PDB file of C-alpha atoms in Angstrom:
ATOM      1  CA  UNK A   4    -164.253  -1.463  -5.613  1.00 43.00           C
ATOM      2  CA  UNK A   5    -161.351  -2.177  -7.323  1.00 44.00           C
ATOM      3  CA  UNK A   6    -157.913  -0.641  -6.876  1.00 51.00           C
ATOM      4  CA  UNK A   7    -154.910  -0.549  -9.336  1.00 51.00           C
ATOM      5  CA  UNK A   8    -154.229  -3.780 -10.609  1.00 53.00           C
ATOM      6  CA  UNK A   9    -158.094  -4.970  -9.802  1.00 51.00           C
ATOM      7  CA  UNK A  10    -157.398  -6.005  -6.077  1.00 50.00           C
ATOM      8  CA  UNK A  11    -160.415  -5.443  -4.239  1.00 51.00           C
ATOM      9  CA  UNK A  12    -160.370  -2.460  -2.210  1.00 51.00           C
ATOM     10  CA  UNK A  13    -161.553  -1.904   1.123  1.00 54.00           C
ATOM     11  CA  UNK A  14    -164.766   0.371   0.973  1.00 54.00           C
ATOM     12  CA  UNK A  15    -164.420   3.783   2.760  1.00 67.00           C
ATOM     13  CA  UNK A  16    -165.892   3.519   6.056  1.00 80.00           C
ATOM     14  CA  UNK A  17    -168.764   6.376   6.181  1.00 91.00           C
ATOM     15  CA  UNK A  18    -167.906   9.218   7.815  1.00 97.00           C
ATOM     16  CA  UNK A  19    -169.967  11.615   9.204  1.00 98.00           C
ATOM     17  CA  UNK A  20    -169.989  15.451  10.164  1.00 98.00           C
ATOM     18  CA  UNK A  21    -172.210  17.267  12.084  1.00 98.00           C
ATOM     19  CA  UNK A  22    -172.241  20.809  11.118  1.00 98.00           C
ATOM     20  CA  UNK A  23    -173.948  23.556  12.964  1.00 98.00           C
ATOM     21  CA  UNK A  24    -174.060  26.861  10.543  1.00 97.00           C
ATOM     22  CA  UNK A  25    -176.402  29.114   9.850  1.00 96.00           C
ATOM     23  CA  UNK A  26    -178.951  28.181   6.299  1.00 97.00           C
ATOM     24  CA  UNK A  27    -180.310  30.635   3.657  1.00 98.00           C
ATOM     25  CA  UNK A  28    -183.265  29.842   1.456  1.00 98.00           C
ATOM     26  CA  UNK A  29    -181.527  31.309  -1.235  1.00 98.00           C
ATOM     27  CA  UNK A  30    -177.827  31.337  -2.137  1.00 98.00           C
ATOM     28  CA  UNK A  31    -174.815  29.718  -0.621  1.00 98.00           C
ATOM     29  CA  UNK A  32    -173.404  30.567   2.857  1.00 97.00           C
ATOM     30  CA  UNK A  33    -173.317  28.210   6.126  1.00 97.00           C
ATOM     31  CA  UNK A  34    -174.621  25.079   5.807  1.00 98.00           C
ATOM     32  CA  UNK A  35    -175.333  25.841   1.868  1.00 98.00           C
ATOM     33  CA  UNK A  36    -171.869  26.652   1.370  1.00 98.00           C
ATOM     34  CA  UNK A  37    -170.711  23.463   3.261  1.00 98.00           C
ATOM     35  CA  UNK A  38    -172.895  20.744   2.928  1.00 98.00           C
ATOM     36  CA  UNK A  39    -173.097  20.530  -0.916  1.00 98.00           C
ATOM     37  CA  UNK A  40    -169.032  19.743  -1.189  1.00 98.00           C
ATOM     38  CA  UNK A  41    -168.873  17.779   2.105  1.00 98.00           C
ATOM     39  CA  UNK A  42    -171.641  15.435   0.248  1.00 98.00           C
ATOM     40  CA  UNK A  43    -169.794  15.321  -3.396  1.00 97.00           C
ATOM     41  CA  UNK A  44    -166.770  14.548  -1.447  1.00 97.00           C
ATOM     42  CA  UNK A  45    -168.267  11.633   0.314  1.00 97.00           C
ATOM     43  CA  UNK A  46    -169.032  12.418   3.598  1.00 98.00           C
ATOM     44  CA  UNK A  47    -172.628  11.888   5.208  1.00 98.00           C
ATOM     45  CA  UNK A  48    -173.720  15.495   6.883  1.00 98.00           C
ATOM     46  CA  UNK A  49    -176.192  16.328   9.322  1.00 98.00           C
ATOM     47  CA  UNK A  50    -176.789  19.748   9.708  1.00 98.00           C
ATOM     48  CA  UNK A  51    -178.240  21.760  12.595  1.00 98.00           C
ATOM     49  CA  UNK A  52    -179.111  25.152  11.640  1.00 97.00           C
ATOM     50  CA  UNK A  53    -178.209  28.059  13.715  1.00 95.00           C
ATOM     51  CA  UNK A  54    -180.195  30.642  11.620  1.00 95.00           C
ATOM     52  CA  UNK A  55    -182.929  30.029   9.012  1.00 96.00           C
ATOM     53  CA  UNK A  56    -183.003  33.088   6.858  1.00 97.00           C
ATOM     54  CA  UNK A  57    -184.287  33.984   3.561  1.00 98.00           C
ATOM     55  CA  UNK A  58    -180.971  35.085   2.194  1.00 97.00           C
ATOM     56  CA  UNK A  59    -177.537  36.293   3.464  1.00 96.00           C
ATOM     57  CA  UNK A  60    -177.317  39.716   5.165  1.00 94.00           C
ATOM     58  CA  UNK A  61    -175.210  41.322   2.416  1.00 93.00           C
ATOM     59  CA  UNK A  62    -178.648  41.966   0.250  1.00 96.00           C
ATOM     60  CA  UNK A  63    -180.984  44.658   1.160  1.00 96.00           C
ATOM     61  CA  UNK A  64    -183.265  42.493   2.909  1.00 97.00           C
ATOM     62  CA  UNK A  65    -183.518  39.346   4.797  1.00 96.00           C
ATOM     63  CA  UNK A  66    -185.767  37.955   7.015  1.00 98.00           C
ATOM     64  CA  UNK A  67    -185.931  35.030   8.921  1.00 97.00           C
ATOM     65  CA  UNK A  68    -185.458  32.937  12.362  1.00 96.00           C
ATOM     66  CA  UNK A  69    -182.656  32.134  14.815  1.00 95.00           C
ATOM     67  CA  UNK A  70    -181.899  29.221  16.996  1.00 96.00           C
ATOM     68  CA  UNK A  71    -180.997  29.531  20.445  1.00 96.00           C
ATOM     69  CA  UNK A  72    -179.438  27.325  22.667  1.00 97.00           C
ATOM     70  CA  UNK A  73    -181.818  25.815  24.049  1.00 97.00           C
ATOM     71  CA  UNK A  74    -183.275  24.901  21.014  1.00 97.00           C
ATOM     72  CA  UNK A  75    -180.130  23.432  19.900  1.00 98.00           C
ATOM     73  CA  UNK A  76    -179.561  21.437  23.280  1.00 98.00           C
ATOM     74  CA  UNK A  77    -182.933  19.955  22.084  1.00 98.00           C
ATOM     75  CA  UNK A  78    -182.129  19.089  18.975  1.00 98.00           C
ATOM     76  CA  UNK A  79    -178.851  17.248  20.130  1.00 98.00           C
ATOM     77  CA  UNK A  80    -180.874  15.864  22.576  1.00 98.00           C
ATOM     78  CA  UNK A  81    -183.539  14.033  20.135  1.00 98.00           C
ATOM     79  CA  UNK A  82    -179.964  12.631  18.494  1.00 98.00           C
ATOM     80  CA  UNK A  83    -178.664  11.194  21.717  1.00 97.00           C
ATOM     81  CA  UNK A  84    -181.863   9.457  22.556  1.00 98.00           C
ATOM     82  CA  UNK A  85    -181.782   7.381  19.604  1.00 98.00           C
ATOM     83  CA  UNK A  86    -177.857   6.993  19.906  1.00 97.00           C
ATOM     84  CA  UNK A  87    -177.451   8.440  16.460  1.00 97.00           C
ATOM     85  CA  UNK A  88    -175.025  10.962  17.945  1.00 96.00           C
ATOM     86  CA  UNK A  89    -171.562   9.641  16.452  1.00 96.00           C
ATOM     87  CA  UNK A  90    -169.622  11.407  14.468  1.00 98.00           C
ATOM     88  CA  UNK A  91    -166.206  11.594  13.336  1.00 98.00           C
ATOM     89  CA  UNK A  92    -166.302  15.444  12.414  1.00 98.00           C
ATOM     90  CA  UNK A  93    -167.971  18.680  13.806  1.00 98.00           C
ATOM     91  CA  UNK A  94    -167.659  21.833  11.802  1.00 98.00           C
ATOM     92  CA  UNK A  95    -169.307  25.225  12.908  1.00 98.00           C
ATOM     93  CA  UNK A  96    -168.700  28.629  11.666  1.00 95.00           C
ATOM     94  CA  UNK A  97    -170.144  31.949  11.976  1.00 94.00           C
ATOM     95  CA  UNK A  98    -172.310  32.611  15.306  1.00 93.00           C
ATOM     96  CA  UNK A  99    -173.840  35.733  16.896  1.00 91.00           C
ATOM     97  CA  UNK A 100    -174.204  34.225  20.206  1.00 94.00           C
ATOM     98  CA  UNK A 101    -172.343  33.375  23.682  1.00 96.00           C
ATOM     99  CA  UNK A 102    -174.717  30.854  24.561  1.00 96.00           C
ATOM    100  CA  UNK A 103    -175.273  29.273  21.700  1.00 97.00           C
ATOM    101  CA  UNK A 104    -171.369  28.659  21.155  1.00 97.00           C
ATOM    102  CA  UNK A 105    -171.121  27.954  25.017  1.00 97.00           C
ATOM    103  CA  UNK A 106    -174.058  24.946  24.037  1.00 98.00           C
ATOM    104  CA  UNK A 107    -171.532  23.997  20.783  1.00 98.00           C
ATOM    105  CA  UNK A 108    -168.650  23.547  23.209  1.00 98.00           C
ATOM    106  CA  UNK A 109    -170.582  21.567  25.610  1.00 98.00           C
ATOM    107  CA  UNK A 110    -171.833  19.280  22.457  1.00 98.00           C
ATOM    108  CA  UNK A 111    -168.217  18.783  21.210  1.00 98.00           C
ATOM    109  CA  UNK A 112    -166.628  17.845  24.274  1.00 98.00           C
ATOM    110  CA  UNK A 113    -169.398  15.266  25.020  1.00 98.00           C
ATOM    111  CA  UNK A 114    -168.946  13.920  21.368  1.00 98.00           C
ATOM    112  CA  UNK A 115    -165.033  13.792  22.476  1.00 98.00           C
ATOM    113  CA  UNK A 116    -165.592  11.800  25.084  1.00 96.00           C
ATOM    114  CA  UNK A 117    -167.390   8.977  22.823  1.00 95.00           C
ATOM    115  CA  UNK A 118    -164.891   9.122  20.228  1.00 96.00           C
ATOM    116  CA  UNK A 119    -161.608  10.520  20.939  1.00 96.00           C
ATOM    117  CA  UNK A 120    -160.658  10.454  17.562  1.00 96.00           C
ATOM    118  CA  UNK A 121    -163.429  13.550  16.843  1.00 98.00           C
ATOM    119  CA  UNK A 122    -161.842  16.059  14.815  1.00 98.00           C
ATOM    120  CA  UNK A 123    -163.462  19.643  15.572  1.00 98.00           C
ATOM    121  CA  UNK A 124    -163.382  22.047  12.288  1.00 98.00           C
ATOM    122  CA  UNK A 125    -163.333  25.641  13.564  1.00 98.00           C
ATOM    123  CA  UNK A 126    -163.864  28.768  11.686  1.00 98.00           C
ATOM    124  CA  UNK A 127    -163.649  31.391  14.293  1.00 98.00           C
ATOM    125  CA  UNK A 128    -165.871  33.881  12.588  1.00 96.00           C
ATOM    126  CA  UNK A 129    -165.517  37.458  14.176  1.00 97.00           C
ATOM    127  CA  UNK A 130    -164.450  40.043  11.925  1.00 95.00           C
ATOM    128  CA  UNK A 131    -162.488  41.377   9.149  1.00 94.00           C
ATOM    129  CA  UNK A 132    -159.884  44.105   7.880  1.00 90.00           C
ATOM    130  CA  UNK A 133    -161.279  46.547   4.934  1.00 84.00           C
ATOM    131  CA  UNK A 134    -158.699  49.029   4.038  1.00 80.00           C
ATOM    132  CA  UNK A 135    -156.043  47.860   6.371  1.00 79.00           C
ATOM    133  CA  UNK A 136    -158.640  48.541   9.536  1.00 87.00           C
ATOM    134  CA  UNK A 137    -160.141  45.377  11.112  1.00 91.00           C
ATOM    135  CA  UNK A 138    -163.264  45.172  13.029  1.00 93.00           C
ATOM    136  CA  UNK A 139    -165.661  42.737  14.378  1.00 95.00           C
ATOM    137  CA  UNK A 140    -168.774  41.984  12.725  1.00 92.00           C
ATOM    138  CA  UNK A 141    -170.031  39.806  15.741  1.00 93.00           C
ATOM    139  CA  UNK A 142    -170.718  41.219  19.507  1.00 95.00           C
ATOM    140  CA  UNK A 143    -167.383  41.839  21.358  1.00 97.00           C
ATOM    141  CA  UNK A 144    -168.325  39.256  24.062  1.00 97.00           C
ATOM    142  CA  UNK A 145    -167.966  36.308  21.743  1.00 97.00           C
ATOM    143  CA  UNK A 146    -164.002  36.784  21.663  1.00 98.00           C
ATOM    144  CA  UNK A 147    -163.045  35.665  24.843  1.00 98.00           C
ATOM    145  CA  UNK A 148    -165.312  32.603  24.338  1.00 98.00           C
ATOM    146  CA  UNK A 149    -163.825  31.734  21.451  1.00 98.00           C
ATOM    147  CA  UNK A 150    -160.200  32.286  22.903  1.00 98.00           C
ATOM    148  CA  UNK A 151    -160.526  30.793  26.100  1.00 98.00           C
ATOM    149  CA  UNK A 152    -163.523  27.903  25.112  1.00 98.00           C
ATOM    150  CA  UNK A 153    -163.498  27.106  21.540  1.00 98.00           C
ATOM    151  CA  UNK A 154    -160.415  27.238  20.376  1.00 98.00           C
ATOM    152  CA  UNK A 155    -158.819  24.875  23.401  1.00 98.00           C
ATOM    153  CA  UNK A 156    -161.347  21.835  22.179  1.00 98.00           C
ATOM    154  CA  UNK A 157    -160.867  22.504  18.346  1.00 98.00           C
ATOM    155  CA  UNK A 158    -158.318  20.433  16.236  1.00 98.00           C
ATOM    156  CA  UNK A 159    -158.729  22.365  13.084  1.00 98.00           C
ATOM    157  CA  UNK A 160    -159.420  26.367  12.926  1.00 98.00           C
ATOM    158  CA  UNK A 161    -159.272  28.307   9.880  1.00 98.00           C
ATOM    159  CA  UNK A 162    -159.192  32.069  11.180  1.00 98.00           C
ATOM    160  CA  UNK A 163    -158.382  35.285   8.665  1.00 97.00           C
ATOM    161  CA  UNK A 164    -155.525  37.363   9.852  1.00 97.00           C
ATOM    162  CA  UNK A 165    -157.639  39.739  11.949  1.00 97.00           C
ATOM    163  CA  UNK A 166    -159.113  36.854  13.507  1.00 98.00           C
ATOM    164  CA  UNK A 167    -155.740  35.087  14.334  1.00 98.00           C
ATOM    165  CA  UNK A 168    -154.676  38.677  15.854  1.00 98.00           C
ATOM    166  CA  UNK A 169    -157.680  38.835  17.933  1.00 98.00           C
ATOM    167  CA  UNK A 170    -157.495  35.611  19.396  1.00 98.00           C
ATOM    168  CA  UNK A 171    -153.715  35.808  20.259  1.00 98.00           C
ATOM    169  CA  UNK A 172    -153.572  39.431  20.718  1.00 98.00           C
ATOM    170  CA  UNK A 173    -150.541  40.040  19.027  1.00 98.00           C
ATOM    171  CA  UNK A 174    -150.666  42.146  15.465  1.00 96.00           C
ATOM    172  CA  UNK A 175    -149.082  40.585  12.558  1.00 97.00           C
ATOM    173  CA  UNK A 176    -146.935  42.694  10.223  1.00 96.00           C
ATOM    174  CA  UNK A 177    -144.222  40.379   8.656  1.00 96.00           C
ATOM    175  CA  UNK A 178    -144.838  36.044   7.695  1.00 96.00           C
ATOM    176  CA  UNK A 179    -142.439  35.554  10.581  1.00 97.00           C
ATOM    177  CA  UNK A 180    -145.005  37.209  13.061  1.00 98.00           C
ATOM    178  CA  UNK A 181    -147.572  35.386  11.375  1.00 98.00           C
ATOM    179  CA  UNK A 182    -145.933  32.028  12.120  1.00 97.00           C
ATOM    180  CA  UNK A 183    -145.252  33.131  15.729  1.00 98.00           C
ATOM    181  CA  UNK A 184    -148.979  33.872  15.856  1.00 98.00           C
ATOM    182  CA  UNK A 185    -149.237  30.187  14.447  1.00 98.00           C
ATOM    183  CA  UNK A 186    -147.243  28.793  17.073  1.00 97.00           C
ATOM    184  CA  UNK A 187    -149.472  30.546  19.832  1.00 98.00           C
ATOM    185  CA  UNK A 188    -152.489  29.355  18.515  1.00 98.00           C
ATOM    186  CA  UNK A 189    -151.148  25.910  18.264  1.00 98.00           C
ATOM    187  CA  UNK A 190    -150.372  25.812  22.130  1.00 96.00           C
ATOM    188  CA  UNK A 191    -154.293  27.184  22.628  1.00 98.00           C
ATOM    189  CA  UNK A 192    -154.865  23.837  21.660  1.00 97.00           C
ATOM    190  CA  UNK A 193    -155.414  23.099  17.502  1.00 98.00           C
ATOM    191  CA  UNK A 194    -152.977  21.241  15.905  1.00 97.00           C
ATOM    192  CA  UNK A 195    -154.180  22.545  12.465  1.00 98.00           C
ATOM    193  CA  UNK A 196    -153.938  26.128  12.007  1.00 98.00           C
ATOM    194  CA  UNK A 197    -154.729  28.017   8.463  1.00 98.00           C
ATOM    195  CA  UNK A 198    -155.082  31.828   8.116  1.00 98.00           C
ATOM    196  CA  UNK A 199    -157.401  31.841   5.279  1.00 96.00           C
ATOM    197  CA  UNK A 200    -156.214  35.425   4.368  1.00 94.00           C
ATOM    198  CA  UNK A 201    -153.814  38.397   5.231  1.00 94.00           C
ATOM    199  CA  UNK A 202    -152.890  41.409   4.090  1.00 93.00           C
ATOM    200  CA  UNK A 203    -149.132  40.626   4.003  1.00 95.00           C
ATOM    201  CA  UNK A 204    -146.687  41.121   0.850  1.00 94.00           C
ATOM    202  CA  UNK A 205    -147.109  38.171  -1.388  1.00 94.00           C
ATOM    203  CA  UNK A 206    -143.857  37.333  -3.180  1.00 94.00           C
ATOM    204  CA  UNK A 207    -145.738  37.200  -6.680  1.00 94.00           C
ATOM    205  CA  UNK A 208    -146.682  40.951  -6.308  1.00 94.00           C
ATOM    206  CA  UNK A 209    -149.738  42.819  -5.145  1.00 93.00           C
ATOM    207  CA  UNK A 210    -152.520  40.617  -7.414  1.00 95.00           C
ATOM    208  CA  UNK A 211    -152.024  37.834  -5.009  1.00 96.00           C
ATOM    209  CA  UNK A 212    -153.455  36.750  -1.449  1.00 95.00           C
ATOM    210  CA  UNK A 213    -151.327  35.346   1.083  1.00 96.00           C
ATOM    211  CA  UNK A 214    -152.565  32.436   2.916  1.00 97.00           C
ATOM    212  CA  UNK A 215    -150.674  30.652   5.901  1.00 98.00           C
ATOM    213  CA  UNK A 216    -151.265  26.840   6.899  1.00 98.00           C
ATOM    214  CA  UNK A 217    -149.056  25.156  10.047  1.00 98.00           C
ATOM    215  CA  UNK A 218    -149.571  21.715  10.827  1.00 97.00           C
ATOM    216  CA  UNK A 219    -148.293  20.307  14.294  1.00 95.00           C
ATOM    217  CA  UNK A 220    -148.436  16.555  15.167  1.00 87.00           C
ATOM    218  CA  UNK A 221    -146.734  14.770  17.961  1.00 83.00           C
ATOM    219  CA  UNK A 222    -144.760  11.477  16.797  1.00 83.00           C
ATOM    220  CA  UNK A 223    -145.007   8.336  18.818  1.00 85.00           C
ATOM    221  CA  UNK A 224    -141.740   9.196  20.361  1.00 89.00           C
ATOM    222  CA  UNK A 225    -143.232  12.696  22.060  1.00 86.00           C
ATOM    223  CA  UNK A 226    -141.068  14.786  19.709  1.00 88.00           C
ATOM    224  CA  UNK A 227    -143.004  17.956  17.922  1.00 88.00           C
ATOM    225  CA  UNK A 228    -143.286  18.289  14.080  1.00 91.00           C
ATOM    226  CA  UNK A 229    -144.490  21.262  12.664  1.00 94.00           C
ATOM    227  CA  UNK A 230    -145.206  21.539   8.491  1.00 95.00           C
ATOM    228  CA  UNK A 231    -145.467  24.970   7.429  1.00 97.00           C
ATOM    229  CA  UNK A 232    -146.750  26.342   4.303  1.00 98.00           C
ATOM    230  CA  UNK A 233    -147.658  29.669   2.164  1.00 98.00           C
ATOM    231  CA  UNK A 234    -150.212  29.867  -0.502  1.00 97.00           C
ATOM    232  CA  UNK A 235    -150.702  32.765  -2.932  1.00 97.00           C
ATOM    233  CA  UNK A 236    -153.996  32.767  -4.863  1.00 96.00           C
ATOM    234  CA  UNK A 237    -154.648  35.183  -7.604  1.00 95.00           C
ATOM    235  CA  UNK A 238    -156.978  37.812  -5.917  1.00 94.00           C
ATOM    236  CA  UNK A 239    -160.735  38.057  -7.737  1.00 92.00           C
ATOM    237  CA  UNK A 240    -161.840  41.981  -7.303  1.00 87.00           C
ATOM    238  CA  UNK A 241    -165.476  41.085  -6.050  1.00 91.00           C
ATOM    239  CA  UNK A 242    -166.948  40.493  -2.947  1.00 90.00           C
ATOM    240  CA  UNK A 243    -168.030  37.217  -2.210  1.00 94.00           C
ATOM    241  CA  UNK A 244    -170.252  35.733   0.668  1.00 95.00           C
ATOM    242  CA  UNK A 245    -169.868  31.996   1.995  1.00 96.00           C
ATOM    243  CA  UNK A 246    -166.761  31.928   0.653  1.00 96.00           C
ATOM    244  CA  UNK A 247    -164.958  30.906   4.028  1.00 96.00           C
ATOM    245  CA  UNK A 248    -167.646  28.319   4.668  1.00 97.00           C
ATOM    246  CA  UNK A 249    -166.568  26.504   1.576  1.00 98.00           C
ATOM    247  CA  UNK A 250    -162.944  26.943   2.479  1.00 98.00           C
ATOM    248  CA  UNK A 251    -163.430  25.370   5.655  1.00 98.00           C
ATOM    249  CA  UNK A 252    -165.547  22.428   4.570  1.00 98.00           C
ATOM    250  CA  UNK A 253    -163.220  21.561   1.681  1.00 98.00           C
ATOM    251  CA  UNK A 254    -160.213  21.622   4.553  1.00 98.00           C
ATOM    252  CA  UNK A 255    -161.932  19.244   6.483  1.00 98.00           C
ATOM    253  CA  UNK A 256    -162.689  16.895   3.564  1.00 98.00           C
ATOM    254  CA  UNK A 257    -158.948  16.981   2.327  1.00 98.00           C
ATOM    255  CA  UNK A 258    -157.248  16.994   5.245  1.00 97.00           C
ATOM    256  CA  UNK A 259    -159.480  14.051   6.151  1.00 97.00           C
ATOM    257  CA  UNK A 260    -158.295  12.287   2.692  1.00 97.00           C
ATOM    258  CA  UNK A 261    -154.377  13.721   3.139  1.00 96.00           C
ATOM    259  CA  UNK A 262    -154.161  13.310   7.021  1.00 92.00           C
ATOM    260  CA  UNK A 263    -150.427  13.860   7.307  1.00 90.00           C
ATOM    261  CA  UNK A 264    -150.131  16.176   4.084  1.00 95.00           C
ATOM    262  CA  UNK A 265    -151.249  19.568   4.411  1.00 97.00           C
ATOM    263  CA  UNK A 266    -149.589  20.888   1.425  1.00 97.00           C
ATOM    264  CA  UNK A 267    -152.096  18.873  -0.423  1.00 98.00           C
ATOM    265  CA  UNK A 268    -155.048  19.790   1.613  1.00 98.00           C
ATOM    266  CA  UNK A 269    -154.591  23.039   1.338  1.00 98.00           C
ATOM    267  CA  UNK A 270    -153.362  23.026  -2.590  1.00 98.00           C
ATOM    268  CA  UNK A 271    -156.784  21.244  -3.658  1.00 98.00           C
ATOM    269  CA  UNK A 272    -158.618  23.661  -0.936  1.00 98.00           C
ATOM    270  CA  UNK A 273    -157.687  26.973  -2.367  1.00 98.00           C
ATOM    271  CA  UNK A 274    -157.371  25.267  -6.027  1.00 98.00           C
ATOM    272  CA  UNK A 275    -161.078  24.361  -6.028  1.00 98.00           C
ATOM    273  CA  UNK A 276    -162.012  27.799  -4.287  1.00 97.00           C
ATOM    274  CA  UNK A 277    -160.232  29.591  -7.497  1.00 97.00           C
ATOM    275  CA  UNK A 278    -162.154  27.303  -9.762  1.00 98.00           C
ATOM    276  CA  UNK A 279    -165.401  28.294  -7.797  1.00 98.00           C
ATOM    277  CA  UNK A 280    -164.477  32.064  -7.876  1.00 97.00           C
ATOM    278  CA  UNK A 281    -163.405  32.676 -11.162  1.00 97.00           C
ATOM    279  CA  UNK A 282    -166.574  30.642 -12.717  1.00 98.00           C
ATOM    280  CA  UNK A 283    -168.669  32.878 -10.022  1.00 98.00           C
ATOM    281  CA  UNK A 284    -167.076  36.123 -11.440  1.00 97.00           C
ATOM    282  CA  UNK A 285    -167.480  35.023 -14.826  1.00 96.00           C
ATOM    283  CA  UNK A 286    -171.039  34.208 -14.773  1.00 97.00           C
ATOM    284  CA  UNK A 287    -172.066  37.679 -12.444  1.00 97.00           C
ATOM    285  CA  UNK A 288    -170.353  39.644 -14.941  1.00 96.00           C
ATOM    286  CA  UNK A 289    -172.650  38.360 -17.935  1.00 97.00           C
ATOM    287  CA  UNK A 290    -175.543  38.395 -15.746  1.00 97.00           C
ATOM    288  CA  UNK A 291    -174.615  42.443 -14.593  1.00 97.00           C
ATOM    289  CA  UNK A 292    -173.942  43.263 -18.527  1.00 96.00           C
ATOM    290  CA  UNK A 293    -171.013  45.143 -19.666  1.00 94.00           C
ATOM    291  CA  UNK A 294    -169.915  47.959 -17.163  1.00 92.00           C
ATOM    292  CA  UNK A 295    -172.342  47.040 -14.580  1.00 96.00           C
ATOM    293  CA  UNK A 296    -171.253  46.240 -11.088  1.00 95.00           C
ATOM    294  CA  UNK A 297    -172.857  42.666 -10.309  1.00 96.00           C
ATOM    295  CA  UNK A 298    -175.360  42.541  -7.039  1.00 96.00           C
ATOM    296  CA  UNK A 299    -175.306  40.143  -4.250  1.00 96.00           C
ATOM    297  CA  UNK A 300    -177.726  37.888  -6.168  1.00 97.00           C
ATOM    298  CA  UNK A 301    -175.398  37.650  -9.100  1.00 97.00           C
ATOM    299  CA  UNK A 302    -172.401  37.219  -6.709  1.00 98.00           C
ATOM    300  CA  UNK A 303    -174.128  33.607  -5.358  1.00 98.00           C
ATOM    301  CA  UNK A 304    -171.277  31.174  -5.607  1.00 98.00           C
ATOM    302  CA  UNK A 305    -171.762  28.982  -9.060  1.00 98.00           C
ATOM    303  CA  UNK A 306    -171.768  25.546  -6.603  1.00 98.00           C
ATOM    304  CA  UNK A 307    -173.512  22.970  -8.213  1.00 98.00           C
ATOM    305  CA  UNK A 308    -172.093  24.194 -11.814  1.00 98.00           C
ATOM    306  CA  UNK A 309    -168.555  23.304  -9.835  1.00 98.00           C
ATOM    307  CA  UNK A 310    -169.121  20.218  -9.162  1.00 98.00           C
ATOM    308  CA  UNK A 311    -166.311  18.619 -11.192  1.00 98.00           C
ATOM    309  CA  UNK A 312    -163.775  21.181  -9.496  1.00 98.00           C
ATOM    310  CA  UNK A 313    -164.796  20.417  -6.008  1.00 98.00           C
ATOM    311  CA  UNK A 314    -164.499  16.791  -6.720  1.00 97.00           C
ATOM    312  CA  UNK A 315    -161.400  16.139  -8.269  1.00 97.00           C
ATOM    313  CA  UNK A 316    -159.901  20.242  -8.280  1.00 97.00           C
ATOM    314  CA  UNK A 317    -157.213  20.733 -10.784  1.00 97.00           C
ATOM    315  CA  UNK A 318    -153.859  22.116  -8.842  1.00 97.00           C
ATOM    316  CA  UNK A 319    -153.564  25.494  -9.936  1.00 97.00           C
ATOM    317  CA  UNK A 320    -152.365  27.119  -6.422  1.00 97.00           C
ATOM    318  CA  UNK A 321    -149.079  25.639  -5.212  1.00 97.00           C
ATOM    319  CA  UNK A 322    -147.935  25.677  -1.947  1.00 97.00           C
ATOM    320  CA  UNK A 323    -144.664  26.474  -0.830  1.00 96.00           C
ATOM    321  CA  UNK A 324    -142.833  24.861   1.961  1.00 96.00           C
ATOM    322  CA  UNK A 325    -141.380  27.160   4.592  1.00 95.00           C
TER     323      UNK A 325
END
């Protein structure tokens, strides 16, 4: 490849991601939401499917199989025997089982021993808020595993506000409290914390959703430097599934491409999300017909149709540096 001025550029080193997430035959959640954007952005993706379902569980019916921790271990052993268990990133999302999550931690720790630069991106999926009330949609015994075992080995975490509150045991009512909670999360291990959504009042008004990011790095002389940002994205009036998985995957990609600039990485991630969601809602409404509410199948993310936006997002959401 030639760079500006025609000088030959170094080819980008192959970058490999181990993604341990759910798989659906139809639609886009888990690995189906993460693999395509990562591949489009130039990453090799090795997927372990923690479940294999016909579709996501927001539909009226679903069928399928669940991978247990022994089966996860067996797959990993196969990679290890062939000496192909070399990774730059590990990405995980929704998990329902504590022993499975424990096995993920063991694998991450082993991979980090092999490669001290490995980055573990974890979306600690546990629950969310509806009409101001938070509730968990995974078994409650996952919380201590996330808090005490997973978050300490993670480098980048993407909780929503409710999950950030669960992990720290602190409620968030103001932006100041949110920043304090992110500091507590940094202290638990991760260098980068992005609260992907919150019910905080957006300066731009009620039609906007606030996300907050914080990146803390230790400089060569031992001093710590923290960059914090706020993003306000237009709310889209529909319930989408797989958005968190897409967000975490794109954040992995853009923080890799902009390692010391959380602002740009988040702007590209959130802008691409907006492009995907706007295209999805437009298409869903057209399919549902005038005055009808789109169903789960119609609201599946328009991923393939958004390839160009994922590859090279036009920045439509700007971050404010705090």
